[in-house]
């Protein structure tokens, strides 16, 4: 990989996937600038990159206010654009907040990239959420887009911005659509970021795991190191064949088995089966797993880490570092976003 | 059709398509409320419905501020949701304005509909623009979505809101994706609303028609009366099979022939062929025409008006009424939006 000495920006670089990418980029000798707004609820944690803090430039700034980062954006050849809100639940509670973070901010950021780094490779972390409830399995890139929550709509709007600017030649953007990602450095104090962070938290802190519904819904969790590989390949390939790549895990597992692997890893009581809470049922999509054939064929990527192995590494990480992710006495944090409405206003 | 005595809201009801729909709904005996913000550049013109002004309630309000229309929204069974900005050019000049009008305002409006008229039939006027440059012809509803301008992205985000709320059962929404619509009551003083309004204006006021490129690009213009038929059917069908319908014209015509028909109708000099201006080339999509098979099969709609006939009626309308659409001395209006930036701000 050709990252030695290369200037690279990672938006959302204090977050889960971003920080794992930053660690690897530093190893590869890249000159990394992290841009992170540290917005509440999006998972930023300076501890994530503490081990390389002296080798990385960190700018606390919102990509929706790109004037503040004009100097770092100027002339940068590769941007890993991972900033955003990933919580489907937050997006349904505060849709205008989600529109601001995931769509408006991306619009402003990409316009700044065009101005300051025309033609830059921009690798955007999209989501399988845009496909909604699968019409067929496994889900490839030709599957219709049918998001069932605001987060999916707004992330897809940002996806369309990226693709539009690739088509016009203003940027050299590529979108990865990630399935459920897990691993070290996930936020543990944000309860609305998907079931895997809850499973991991409870596996480490000792709570009981719950499976909603009959537990037969399939998922294909992908370990964060594998995702970092995919991002690096997408940022490195000189001439991309495609602009959208699905990125999934190596196994399609029933939720009940995923839960069993977690409890086995943690040496704890078996999971409890429960009815779907209504607000989760509404945004449930049944079974999902990814056809990653395109990125395998075109970029040579395959997921390497099986779920039991990735989970063992994840649990080992949090057993050592949980104090940096969860304050004592907060074993089951509630949603941290403040109450009330959030409104975007015309200037 | 079952509109006699029915309460109906038409957002954007002072605009081109909206006003033609309002006239027909009044004929059918519906109790019509028009909601229109009269935002500059979107084509509202009170003259459009002057002939039925005493039989229609008109509320000047922005659907992005739905508290102002709570009373008229309460318990309404059918909403024709036509408010929006259609100009691709405006959207590239002022993307945040387009995001506000076409996405944010729609989010707020639909949330208000859910609160005040849960389960209402909402018929949304989408656009063929969401498909971008066709990958195959004719374009059906399964064609991938690849918008090439902000307008297409933002209208598609609003489309996804409608579909998402249909899926969740909160609303009974349906989206028509309209091809190039023409006919009486198009704005004539907004130059950025597509080539057909420019052709019609010049056909009536005597300017020279221009064809960009070689003129072989196909379009399937659809006459506004046909579109009104499609809207009425979509609003009336008790149980919809689909949630998205393409709506196109009866003929796929080369642009050069479209221009010839206009000049012939106007009895004027033949069109002039020109190179694409760069800002138009960037958002040109080549040939486009619609497969309207789904709406024909499921709702029994077909386009009836051939282009030469529709254009003759259109020109006859503007010959009589042009003074209400274009001030003397403004034969070739420039883009009317003010200069400078437009910024959406967090509250």
Coordinates of C-alpha atoms in Angstrom, one line a residue, chain A residues 32-264:
Chain A
X32 CA -2.6 11.9 9.2
X33 CA -4.9 14.7 10.1
X34 CA -7.9 13.8 12.1
X35 CA -10.9 16.1 11.8
X36 CA -13.6 15.4 14.4
X37 CA -16.3 17.5 15.8
X38 CA -16.7 15.4 19.0
X39 CA -20.5 15.9 18.7
X40 CA -22.3 14.1 21.5
X41 CA -23.7 10.8 20.5
X42 CA -21.4 10.1 17.5
X43 CA -18.8 8.1 19.4
X44 CA -15.7 10.3 19.4
X45 CA -13.2 9.3 22.1
X46 CA -9.7 10.8 22.2
X47 CA -8.5 7.7 24.0
X48 CA -9.0 5.7 20.8
X49 CA -5.9 7.2 19.3
X50 CA -4.0 8.0 22.5
X51 CA -1.2 5.6 21.5
X52 CA -0.4 7.6 18.4
X53 CA -1.4 11.0 19.6
X54 CA 2.1 12.5 19.1
X55 CA 2.2 11.3 15.5
X56 CA -1.2 12.6 14.4
X57 CA -2.6 16.1 13.9
X58 CA -6.1 16.4 15.5
X59 CA -8.4 19.3 14.6
X60 CA -11.5 19.6 16.6
X61 CA -13.9 20.9 13.9
X62 CA -17.2 20.2 12.3
X63 CA -17.0 19.2 8.6
X64 CA -20.2 21.2 8.3
X65 CA -18.1 24.3 9.0
X66 CA -15.3 23.7 6.5
X67 CA -13.9 27.2 6.6
X68 CA -12.4 26.2 10.0
X69 CA -10.4 23.4 8.2
X70 CA -9.5 25.1 5.0
X71 CA -5.8 24.9 5.7
X72 CA -5.7 21.2 6.4
X73 CA -8.0 20.5 3.4
X74 CA -5.9 22.3 0.9
X75 CA -4.2 20.0 -1.6
X76 CA -4.9 16.7 0.3
X77 CA -4.9 13.7 -2.0
X78 CA -6.9 11.3 0.1
X79 CA -9.8 11.9 2.4
X80 CA -11.4 9.1 4.5
X81 CA -14.8 10.6 5.1
X82 CA -16.2 8.7 8.1
X83 CA -17.8 11.6 10.1
X84 CA -21.4 11.1 10.8
X85 CA -24.2 9.9 13.1
X86 CA -24.9 6.2 12.7
X87 CA -27.7 5.7 15.1
X88 CA -31.1 4.8 13.5
X89 CA -32.8 5.5 16.8
X90 CA -31.3 8.9 17.2
X91 CA -32.3 9.7 13.7
X92 CA -36.0 8.9 14.4
X93 CA -35.9 10.9 17.5
X94 CA -34.1 13.9 16.0
X95 CA -34.5 13.8 12.3
X96 CA -33.4 17.4 11.7
X97 CA -30.2 16.8 13.7
X98 CA -29.6 13.7 11.5
X99 CA -30.2 15.7 8.3
X100 CA -27.8 18.4 9.5
X101 CA -25.0 15.9 10.5
X102 CA -25.3 13.4 7.7
X103 CA -26.5 15.5 4.7
X104 CA -26.0 19.3 5.1
X105 CA -22.6 18.9 6.7
X106 CA -21.5 16.5 3.9
X107 CA -22.7 18.9 1.3
X108 CA -20.6 21.7 2.7
X109 CA -17.6 19.5 3.3
X110 CA -17.6 18.1 -0.3
X111 CA -18.0 21.6 -1.8
X112 CA -14.9 22.6 0.3
X113 CA -13.0 19.5 -0.9
X114 CA -13.8 20.5 -4.5
X115 CA -12.6 24.0 -3.9
X116 CA -9.5 23.1 -1.9
X117 CA -8.5 19.6 -3.2
X118 CA -10.2 19.2 -6.6
X119 CA -10.1 15.6 -7.8
X120 CA -9.2 14.2 -4.4
X121 CA -9.9 10.6 -3.6
X122 CA -12.7 10.7 -1.1
X123 CA -13.7 7.3 0.6
X124 CA -17.1 7.6 2.2
X125 CA -18.4 5.2 4.8
X126 CA -21.9 4.4 3.7
X127 CA -24.2 1.9 5.2
X128 CA -26.1 -1.2 4.4
X129 CA -29.0 0.6 6.1
X130 CA -29.8 2.3 2.7
X131 CA -31.0 -1.0 1.3
X132 CA -33.7 -1.3 4.0
X133 CA -35.4 -4.7 4.3
X134 CA -33.7 -7.0 1.7
X135 CA -35.7 -8.0 -1.4
X136 CA -33.2 -10.8 -1.9
X137 CA -30.1 -12.2 -0.2
X138 CA -27.2 -11.8 -0.3
X139 CA -27.5 -8.1 -1.0
X140 CA -25.3 -6.8 -3.8
X141 CA -24.8 -3.2 -5.0
X142 CA -27.7 -3.5 -7.5
X143 CA -30.2 -4.0 -4.8
X144 CA -32.8 -1.2 -4.7
X145 CA -32.3 1.5 -2.1
X146 CA -35.2 1.5 0.3
X147 CA -34.2 3.0 3.6
X148 CA -36.6 2.6 6.5
X149 CA -35.3 5.3 8.8
X150 CA -34.1 8.9 8.5
X151 CA -30.5 7.8 9.0
X152 CA -30.7 5.7 5.9
X153 CA -32.3 8.5 3.9
X154 CA -29.8 11.0 4.9
X155 CA -26.7 8.8 4.5
X156 CA -28.0 7.9 1.1
X157 CA -28.4 11.6 0.2
X158 CA -24.7 12.0 1.1
X159 CA -23.9 9.0 -0.9
X160 CA -25.6 10.6 -3.9
X161 CA -23.5 13.8 -3.4
X162 CA -20.3 11.7 -3.5
X163 CA -21.4 9.8 -6.7
X164 CA -22.6 13.0 -8.4
X165 CA -19.2 14.7 -7.8
X166 CA -17.4 11.6 -9.1
X167 CA -19.5 11.6 -12.2
X168 CA -18.8 15.3 -12.8
X169 CA -15.1 14.8 -12.3
X170 CA -15.0 17.2 -9.4
X171 CA -13.9 14.5 -6.9
X172 CA -12.7 11.0 -7.2
X173 CA -15.1 9.6 -4.6
X174 CA -16.0 6.0 -3.7
X175 CA -18.6 4.8 -1.3
X176 CA -18.3 1.6 0.8
X177 CA -21.6 0.3 2.2
X178 CA -20.7 -1.3 5.4
X179 CA -22.7 -4.0 7.2
X180 CA -22.7 -4.2 11.0
X181 CA -19.1 -3.4 12.1
X182 CA -17.7 -4.4 15.5
X183 CA -14.4 -4.4 17.3
X184 CA -12.2 -2.4 19.7
X185 CA -12.9 1.3 20.1
X186 CA -16.7 1.2 19.5
X187 CA -18.5 3.7 21.7
X188 CA -19.8 1.9 24.8
X189 CA -21.6 4.8 26.3
X190 CA -23.9 5.4 23.4
X191 CA -26.7 2.9 23.6
X192 CA -28.3 3.6 20.3
X193 CA -25.6 2.4 17.9
X194 CA -26.8 -1.0 17.1
X195 CA -27.1 -4.3 18.9
X196 CA -23.5 -5.3 18.7
X197 CA -22.2 -2.5 20.9
X198 CA -24.8 -3.5 23.5
X199 CA -23.8 -7.1 23.3
X200 CA -20.2 -6.3 23.7
X201 CA -20.9 -4.0 26.6
X202 CA -22.9 -6.6 28.4
X203 CA -20.5 -9.3 27.6
X204 CA -17.8 -7.3 29.4
X205 CA -19.8 -5.7 32.2
X206 CA -21.9 -8.8 32.9
X207 CA -25.4 -7.8 31.9
X208 CA -27.8 -10.3 30.3
X209 CA -27.9 -10.4 26.5
X210 CA -31.3 -10.1 24.9
X211 CA -32.4 -11.4 21.5
X212 CA -35.4 -9.7 20.0
X213 CA -37.8 -11.9 18.1
X214 CA -37.1 -15.6 17.3
X215 CA -33.4 -14.9 16.8
X216 CA -33.3 -16.5 13.4
X217 CA -32.6 -13.2 11.6
X218 CA -29.3 -13.4 9.9
X219 CA -26.5 -10.8 10.1
X220 CA -23.0 -10.7 8.8
X221 CA -20.9 -8.8 11.3
X222 CA -17.6 -7.6 9.9
X223 CA -14.6 -7.0 12.1
X224 CA -13.2 -3.5 12.1
X225 CA -9.7 -4.6 11.0
X226 CA -11.3 -6.0 7.9
X227 CA -13.1 -2.8 7.3
X228 CA -9.9 -0.8 7.7
X229 CA -8.4 -3.1 5.0
X230 CA -11.3 -2.3 2.7
X231 CA -10.9 1.5 3.3
X232 CA -7.2 1.4 2.7
X233 CA -7.7 -0.5 -0.6
X234 CA -10.4 2.0 -1.7
X235 CA -8.1 4.9 -0.9
X236 CA -5.1 3.4 -2.6
X237 CA -6.4 2.0 -5.9
X238 CA -5.3 4.3 -8.6
X239 CA -8.1 3.6 -11.1
X240 CA -11.4 2.5 -9.6
X241 CA -13.7 0.3 -11.7
X242 CA -16.8 1.1 -9.5
X243 CA -17.9 3.8 -7.2
X244 CA -19.9 1.7 -4.7
X245 CA -18.8 -1.4 -2.9
X246 CA -20.7 -3.5 -0.4
X247 CA -18.5 -4.6 2.5
X248 CA -19.8 -7.5 4.6
X249 CA -18.5 -10.1 7.1
X250 CA -17.3 -13.6 6.3
X251 CA -20.3 -15.4 7.8
X252 CA -24.1 -15.0 7.9
X253 CA -25.1 -15.9 11.4
X254 CA -28.5 -16.0 13.2
X255 CA -28.8 -13.4 15.9
X256 CA -29.2 -16.2 18.4
X257 CA -25.9 -17.6 17.4
X258 CA -24.2 -14.2 17.5
X259 CA -25.6 -13.8 21.1
X260 CA -24.4 -17.3 22.0
X261 CA -20.9 -16.6 20.8
X262 CA -20.8 -13.4 22.9
X263 CA -22.0 -15.2 26.0
X264 CA -19.6 -18.0 25.4

